[in-house]
Coordinates of C-alpha atoms in Angstrom, one line a residue:
X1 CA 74.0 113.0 145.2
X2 CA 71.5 111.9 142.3
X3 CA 73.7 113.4 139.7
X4 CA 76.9 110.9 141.2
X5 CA 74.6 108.2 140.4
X6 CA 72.9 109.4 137.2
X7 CA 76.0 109.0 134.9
X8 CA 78.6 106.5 134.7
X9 CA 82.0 106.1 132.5
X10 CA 82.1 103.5 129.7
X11 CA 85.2 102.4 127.5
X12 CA 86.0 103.7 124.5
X13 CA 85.5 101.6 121.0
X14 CA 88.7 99.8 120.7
X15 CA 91.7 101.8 118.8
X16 CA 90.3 105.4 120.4
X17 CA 92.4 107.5 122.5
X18 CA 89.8 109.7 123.0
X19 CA 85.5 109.4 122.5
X20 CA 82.0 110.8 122.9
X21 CA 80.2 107.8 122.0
X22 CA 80.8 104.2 120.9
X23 CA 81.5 105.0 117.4
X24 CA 83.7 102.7 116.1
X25 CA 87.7 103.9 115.5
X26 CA 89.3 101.0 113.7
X27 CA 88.7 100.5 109.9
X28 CA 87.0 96.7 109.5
X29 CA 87.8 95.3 106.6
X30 CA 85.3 93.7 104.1
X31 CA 85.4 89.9 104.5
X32 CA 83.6 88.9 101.1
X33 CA 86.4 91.0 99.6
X34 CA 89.0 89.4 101.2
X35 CA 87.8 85.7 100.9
X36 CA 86.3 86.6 97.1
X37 CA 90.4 87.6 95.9
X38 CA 91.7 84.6 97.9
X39 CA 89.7 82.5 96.0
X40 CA 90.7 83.9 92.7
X41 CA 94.6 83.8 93.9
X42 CA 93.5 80.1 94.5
X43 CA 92.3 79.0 91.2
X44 CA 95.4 81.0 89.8
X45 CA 98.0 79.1 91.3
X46 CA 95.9 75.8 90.1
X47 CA 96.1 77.0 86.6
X48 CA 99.6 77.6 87.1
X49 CA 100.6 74.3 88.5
X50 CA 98.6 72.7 85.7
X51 CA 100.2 74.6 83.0
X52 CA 103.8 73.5 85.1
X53 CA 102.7 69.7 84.7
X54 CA 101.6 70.6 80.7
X55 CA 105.0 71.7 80.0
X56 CA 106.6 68.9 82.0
X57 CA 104.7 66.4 79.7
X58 CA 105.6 68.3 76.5
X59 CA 108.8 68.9 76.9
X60 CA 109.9 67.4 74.0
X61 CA 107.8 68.8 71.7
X62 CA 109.3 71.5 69.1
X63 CA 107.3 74.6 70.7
X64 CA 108.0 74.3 74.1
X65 CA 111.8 72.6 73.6
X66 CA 112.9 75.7 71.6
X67 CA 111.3 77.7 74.7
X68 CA 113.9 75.8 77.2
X69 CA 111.1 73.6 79.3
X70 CA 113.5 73.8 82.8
X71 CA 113.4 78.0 82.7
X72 CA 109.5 77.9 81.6
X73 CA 108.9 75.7 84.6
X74 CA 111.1 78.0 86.9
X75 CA 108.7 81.1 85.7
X76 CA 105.6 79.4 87.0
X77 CA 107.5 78.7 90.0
X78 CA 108.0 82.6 90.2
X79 CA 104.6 83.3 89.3
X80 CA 103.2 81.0 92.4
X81 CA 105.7 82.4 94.4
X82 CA 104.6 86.4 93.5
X83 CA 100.9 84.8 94.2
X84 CA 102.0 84.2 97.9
X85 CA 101.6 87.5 99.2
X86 CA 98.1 87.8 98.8
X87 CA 98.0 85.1 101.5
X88 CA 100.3 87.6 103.5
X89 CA 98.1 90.2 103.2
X90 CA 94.7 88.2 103.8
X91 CA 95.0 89.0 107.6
X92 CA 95.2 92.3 109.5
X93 CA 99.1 93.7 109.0
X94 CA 101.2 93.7 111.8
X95 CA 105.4 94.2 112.5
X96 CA 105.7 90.2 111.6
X97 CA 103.7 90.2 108.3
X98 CA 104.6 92.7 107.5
X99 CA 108.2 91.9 107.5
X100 CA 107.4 88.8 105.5
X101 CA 105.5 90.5 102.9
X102 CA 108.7 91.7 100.9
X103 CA 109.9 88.1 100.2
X104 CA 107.5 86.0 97.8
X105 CA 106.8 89.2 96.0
X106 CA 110.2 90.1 95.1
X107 CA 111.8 86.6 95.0
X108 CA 109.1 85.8 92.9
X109 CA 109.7 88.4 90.6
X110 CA 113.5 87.3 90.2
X111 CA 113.2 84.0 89.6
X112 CA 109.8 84.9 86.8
X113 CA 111.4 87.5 85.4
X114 CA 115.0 86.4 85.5
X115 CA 114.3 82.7 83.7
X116 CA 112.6 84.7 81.1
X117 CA 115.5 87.2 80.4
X118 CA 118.2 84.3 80.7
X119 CA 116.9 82.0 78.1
X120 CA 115.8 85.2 75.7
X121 CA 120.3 86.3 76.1
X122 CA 121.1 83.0 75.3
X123 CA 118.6 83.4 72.2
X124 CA 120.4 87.0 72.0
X125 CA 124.1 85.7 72.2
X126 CA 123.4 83.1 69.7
X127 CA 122.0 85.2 66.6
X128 CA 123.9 88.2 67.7
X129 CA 124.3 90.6 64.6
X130 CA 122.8 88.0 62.5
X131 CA 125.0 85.7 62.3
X132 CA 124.9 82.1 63.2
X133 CA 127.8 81.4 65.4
X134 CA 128.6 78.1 67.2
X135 CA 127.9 79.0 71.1
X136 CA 127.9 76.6 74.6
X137 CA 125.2 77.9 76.8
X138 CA 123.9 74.8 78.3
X139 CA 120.7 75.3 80.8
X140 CA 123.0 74.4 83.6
X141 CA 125.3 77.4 82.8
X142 CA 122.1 79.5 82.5
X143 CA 120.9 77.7 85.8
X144 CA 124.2 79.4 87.3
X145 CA 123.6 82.7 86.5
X146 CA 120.2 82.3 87.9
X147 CA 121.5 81.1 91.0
X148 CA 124.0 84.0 91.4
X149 CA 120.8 86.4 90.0
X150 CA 118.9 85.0 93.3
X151 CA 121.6 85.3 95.4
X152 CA 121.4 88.9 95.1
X153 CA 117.9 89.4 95.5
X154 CA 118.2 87.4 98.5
X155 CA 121.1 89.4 99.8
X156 CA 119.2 92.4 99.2
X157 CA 116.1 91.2 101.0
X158 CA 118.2 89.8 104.2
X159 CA 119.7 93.5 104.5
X160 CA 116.2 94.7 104.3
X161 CA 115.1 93.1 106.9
X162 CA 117.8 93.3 109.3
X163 CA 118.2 97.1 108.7
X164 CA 114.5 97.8 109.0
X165 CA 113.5 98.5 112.5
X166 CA 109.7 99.5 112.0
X167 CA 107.7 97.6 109.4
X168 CA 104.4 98.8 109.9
X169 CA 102.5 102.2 110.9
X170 CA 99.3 103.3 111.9
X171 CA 97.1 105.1 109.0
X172 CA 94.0 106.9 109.1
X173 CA 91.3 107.2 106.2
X174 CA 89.6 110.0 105.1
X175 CA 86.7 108.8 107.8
X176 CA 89.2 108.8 110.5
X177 CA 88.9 105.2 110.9
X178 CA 92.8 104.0 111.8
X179 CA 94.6 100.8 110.5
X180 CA 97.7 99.1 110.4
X181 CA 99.6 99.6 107.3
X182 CA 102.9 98.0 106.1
X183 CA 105.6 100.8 105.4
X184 CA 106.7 101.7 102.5
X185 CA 110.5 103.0 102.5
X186 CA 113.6 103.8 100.1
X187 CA 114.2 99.9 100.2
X188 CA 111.2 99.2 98.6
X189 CA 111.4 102.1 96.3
X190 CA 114.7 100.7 95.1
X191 CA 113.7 97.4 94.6
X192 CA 111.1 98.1 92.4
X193 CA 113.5 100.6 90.7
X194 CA 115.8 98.2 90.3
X195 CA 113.1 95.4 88.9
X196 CA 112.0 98.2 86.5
X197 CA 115.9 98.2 85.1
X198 CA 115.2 94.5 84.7
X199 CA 112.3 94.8 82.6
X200 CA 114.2 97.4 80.3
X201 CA 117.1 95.1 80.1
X202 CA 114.2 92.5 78.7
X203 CA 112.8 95.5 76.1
X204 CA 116.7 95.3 74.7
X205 CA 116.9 91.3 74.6
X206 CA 113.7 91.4 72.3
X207 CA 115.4 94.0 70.1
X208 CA 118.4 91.6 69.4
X209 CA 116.5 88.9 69.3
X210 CA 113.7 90.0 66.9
X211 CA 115.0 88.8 63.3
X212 CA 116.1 85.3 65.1
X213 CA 113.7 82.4 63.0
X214 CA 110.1 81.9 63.9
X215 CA 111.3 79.0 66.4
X216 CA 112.9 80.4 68.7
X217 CA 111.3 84.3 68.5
X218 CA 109.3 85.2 71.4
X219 CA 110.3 88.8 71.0
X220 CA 106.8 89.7 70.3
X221 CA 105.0 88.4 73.4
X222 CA 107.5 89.1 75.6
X223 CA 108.3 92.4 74.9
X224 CA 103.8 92.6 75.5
X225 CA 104.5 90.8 78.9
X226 CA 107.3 93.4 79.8
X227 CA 105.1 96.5 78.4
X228 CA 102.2 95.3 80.4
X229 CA 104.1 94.9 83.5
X230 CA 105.9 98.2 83.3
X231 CA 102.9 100.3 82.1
X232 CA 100.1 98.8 84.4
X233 CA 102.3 97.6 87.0
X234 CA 103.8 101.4 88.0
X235 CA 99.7 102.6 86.8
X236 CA 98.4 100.6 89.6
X237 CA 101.1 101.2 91.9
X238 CA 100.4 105.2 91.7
X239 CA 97.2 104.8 92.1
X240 CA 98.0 102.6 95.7
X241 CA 100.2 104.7 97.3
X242 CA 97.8 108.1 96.5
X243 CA 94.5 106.7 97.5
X244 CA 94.7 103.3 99.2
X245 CA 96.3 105.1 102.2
X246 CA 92.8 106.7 102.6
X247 CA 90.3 104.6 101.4
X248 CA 91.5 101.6 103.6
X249 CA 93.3 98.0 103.4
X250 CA 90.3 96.7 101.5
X251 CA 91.6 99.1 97.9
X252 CA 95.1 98.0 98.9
X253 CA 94.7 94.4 98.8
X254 CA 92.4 94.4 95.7
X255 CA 94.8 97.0 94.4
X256 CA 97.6 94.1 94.7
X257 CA 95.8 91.4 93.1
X258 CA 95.3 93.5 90.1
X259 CA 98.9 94.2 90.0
X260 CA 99.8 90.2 90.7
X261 CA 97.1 90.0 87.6
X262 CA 99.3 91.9 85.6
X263 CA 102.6 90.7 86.3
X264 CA 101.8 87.4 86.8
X265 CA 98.9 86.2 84.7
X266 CA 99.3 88.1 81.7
X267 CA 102.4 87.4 81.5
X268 CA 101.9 83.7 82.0
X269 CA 99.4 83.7 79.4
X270 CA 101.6 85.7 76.5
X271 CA 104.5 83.8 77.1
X272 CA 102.5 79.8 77.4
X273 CA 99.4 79.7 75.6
X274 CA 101.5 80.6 71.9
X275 CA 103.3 77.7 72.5
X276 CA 100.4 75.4 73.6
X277 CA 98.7 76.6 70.8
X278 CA 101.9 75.9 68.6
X279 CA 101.6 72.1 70.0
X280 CA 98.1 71.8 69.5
X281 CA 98.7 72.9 65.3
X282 CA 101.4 70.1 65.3
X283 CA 98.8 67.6 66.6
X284 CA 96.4 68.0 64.1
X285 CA 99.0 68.3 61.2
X286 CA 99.6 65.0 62.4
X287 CA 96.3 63.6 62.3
X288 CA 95.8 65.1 58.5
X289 CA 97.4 62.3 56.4
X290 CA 95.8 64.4 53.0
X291 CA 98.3 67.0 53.8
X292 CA 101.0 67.2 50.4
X293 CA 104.3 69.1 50.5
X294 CA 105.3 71.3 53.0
X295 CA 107.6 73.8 51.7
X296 CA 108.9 76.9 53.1
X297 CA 112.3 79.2 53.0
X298 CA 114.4 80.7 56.0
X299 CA 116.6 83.4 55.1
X300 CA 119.5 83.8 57.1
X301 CA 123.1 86.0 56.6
X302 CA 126.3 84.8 55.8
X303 CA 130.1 86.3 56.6
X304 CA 130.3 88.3 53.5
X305 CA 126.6 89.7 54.8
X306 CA 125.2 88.1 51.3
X307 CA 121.1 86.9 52.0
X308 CA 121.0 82.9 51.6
X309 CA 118.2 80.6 51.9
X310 CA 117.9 77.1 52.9
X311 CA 114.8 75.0 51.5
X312 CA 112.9 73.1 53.5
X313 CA 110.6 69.9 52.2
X314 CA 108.9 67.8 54.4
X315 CA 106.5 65.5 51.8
X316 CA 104.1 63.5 53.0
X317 CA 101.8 62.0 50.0
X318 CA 104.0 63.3 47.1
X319 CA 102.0 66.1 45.9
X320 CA 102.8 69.5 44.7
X321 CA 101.8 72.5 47.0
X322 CA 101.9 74.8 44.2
X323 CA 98.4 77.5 44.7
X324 CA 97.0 75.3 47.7
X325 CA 96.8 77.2 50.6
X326 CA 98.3 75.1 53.9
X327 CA 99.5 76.5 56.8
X328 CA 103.3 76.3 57.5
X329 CA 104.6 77.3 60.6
X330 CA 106.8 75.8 63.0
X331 CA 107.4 73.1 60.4
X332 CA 108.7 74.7 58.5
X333 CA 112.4 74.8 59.8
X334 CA 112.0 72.7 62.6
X335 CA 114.0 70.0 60.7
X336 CA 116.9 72.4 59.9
X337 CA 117.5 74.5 63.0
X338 CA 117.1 72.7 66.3
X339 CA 118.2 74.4 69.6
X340 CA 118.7 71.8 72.3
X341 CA 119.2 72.2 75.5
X342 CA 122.9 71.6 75.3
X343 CA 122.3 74.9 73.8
X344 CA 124.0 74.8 70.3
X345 CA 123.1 74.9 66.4
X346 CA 122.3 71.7 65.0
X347 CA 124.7 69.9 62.5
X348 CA 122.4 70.2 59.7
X349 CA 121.8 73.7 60.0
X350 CA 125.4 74.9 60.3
X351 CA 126.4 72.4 57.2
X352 CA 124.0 74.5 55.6
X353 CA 125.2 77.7 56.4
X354 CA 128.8 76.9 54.7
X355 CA 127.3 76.0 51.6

């Protein structure tokens, strides 16, 4: 009879099907990890929107014109966009979140990646083969195919969701501690797959694209951008689906900023801060009234595949340039080959190119 009294049942820690103790069974998550990336996802988007309202201001200037300003804006929209799911992911998964997570990631990517491969073609389909050819690709013809390019990935993401029936499972790490993880399936695998086709398709435009005048190349930094995001984006990626399933939500959300670091952020930065920098040279050429002659030579190919230049002068005080040394870039053929956003050669260059 003492021995009915002397003991007594207790519940189990929350998540346990079984116990000897209270020892804890669900994994708790670090919340100065958690808030600490939030915060950096934060200040991201803010540099994002400021860069936005940057390029809104200057989007007349030579550098960021000859990047198309409307497509430049839609990548920051993008980026902000691919930034979203880290708000997702900030509390504990479940079937609903979990179900959301797919869409600002992927949609994001798109409409990034997809603005920067559209106006780099219409660079492409321009100087194809080196020639100079008359072409129509206004932005609202580009802004078609963008809207057809969404239209897909959304039609892609609706199926997702409606086919997929569980969203999330339980996991273990190596502690035994459980948690709720979102599932990772062939639709996933395919998407990113298929985003990794669009990246290569990007590695091609730059190829075409790369003798194209100093203008309107950005072969260079986006072929970087596409390197980084294939290379460290599938690195980190790896590295998530071996360990993070062990170690714990904490590695997979930091794992996941690093990744929105990479194909975000570093591709924000190669693609914008050339061109600010670009506007920021103009500005102060402007402010140097000592300058003398700018002079400078673009080489471009003719029908009978014969080299031709076309000189360049811009004087302002009269003098002779001859053994000075003054920086010429963008200004150098900025007054002979203009694309607008009608999307065409300007009269002066193809005038130029009969001659």
């Amino acid at each position: 009879m003492t021995s009915l009294y002397k003991y007594s049942c207790t519940r189990c820690a929350p998540g346990c099907d079984v116990c000897t103790d209270m020892s804890p069974c669900l994994f708790t998550r670090n919340v100065v990890i958690k808030v600490l990336i939030l915060i950096l996802t934060i200040i991201v988007i803010v540099f994002i929107i400021i860069a936005s309202g940057i390029i809104f201001r200057l989007k007349e200037s030579k550098a960021i014109k000859s990047g198309s300003p409307i497509f430049l804006l839609l990548m920051s929209f993008g980026g902000i966009l691919m930034c979203l799911q880290l708000f997702v992911m900030f509390p504990d998964a479940n079937e609903v979140l979990c179900m959301l997570l797919p869409w600002p990631y992927h949609l994001g990517f798109v409409l990034m990646y997809g603005a920067l491969l559209l106006k780099t073609w219409r660079i492409s389909i321009i100087f194809r083969k080196g020639q100079f050819k008359k072409v129509h690709l206004p932005d609202r013809t580009l802004l078609r195919h963008m809207a057809m390019i969404m239209a897909v990935a959304f039609g892609y993401l609706v199926a997702w969701t409606a086919a997929n029936n569980d969203f999330s499972q339980m996991k273990k790490t190596s502690s035994g501690l459980k948690f709720v993880m979102c599932t990772e399936n062939w639709w996933s695998y395919s998407a990113y797959g298929m985003e990794i086709v669009m990246l290569l398709f990007g590695v091609y435009l730059c190829f075409t694209v790369r003798k194209a005048p100093a203008t309107f190349n950005e072969s260079k930094h986006i072929t970087w951008s596409i390197y980084n995001a294939i290379l460290l984006s599938t690195f980190i990626l790896i590295v998530n689906y071996f360990t993070a399933e062990t170690v714990g939500p904490d590695l997979i959300y930091s794992m996941t900023f690093l990744n929105c670091q990479v194909v975000v952020t570093m591709t924000l930065v190669l693609i914008f801060v050339p061109k600010f920098y670009a506007v920021y040279m103009k500005i102060e050429i402007r402010r140097r009234d000592s300058l003398p002659t700018v002079t400078g030579k673009l080489k471009s190919r003719s029908s009978s595949s014969q080299h031709r230049s076309i000189a360049v002068q811009t004087t302002l005080n009269g003098e002779d340039l001859e053994g000075k040394n003054v920086r010429t870039r963008e200004l150098k053929i900025s007054h002979s080959l203009d694309l607008s956003t009608n999307g065409t050669l300007s009269p002066l260059f193809k005038n130029g190119n009969k001659n």
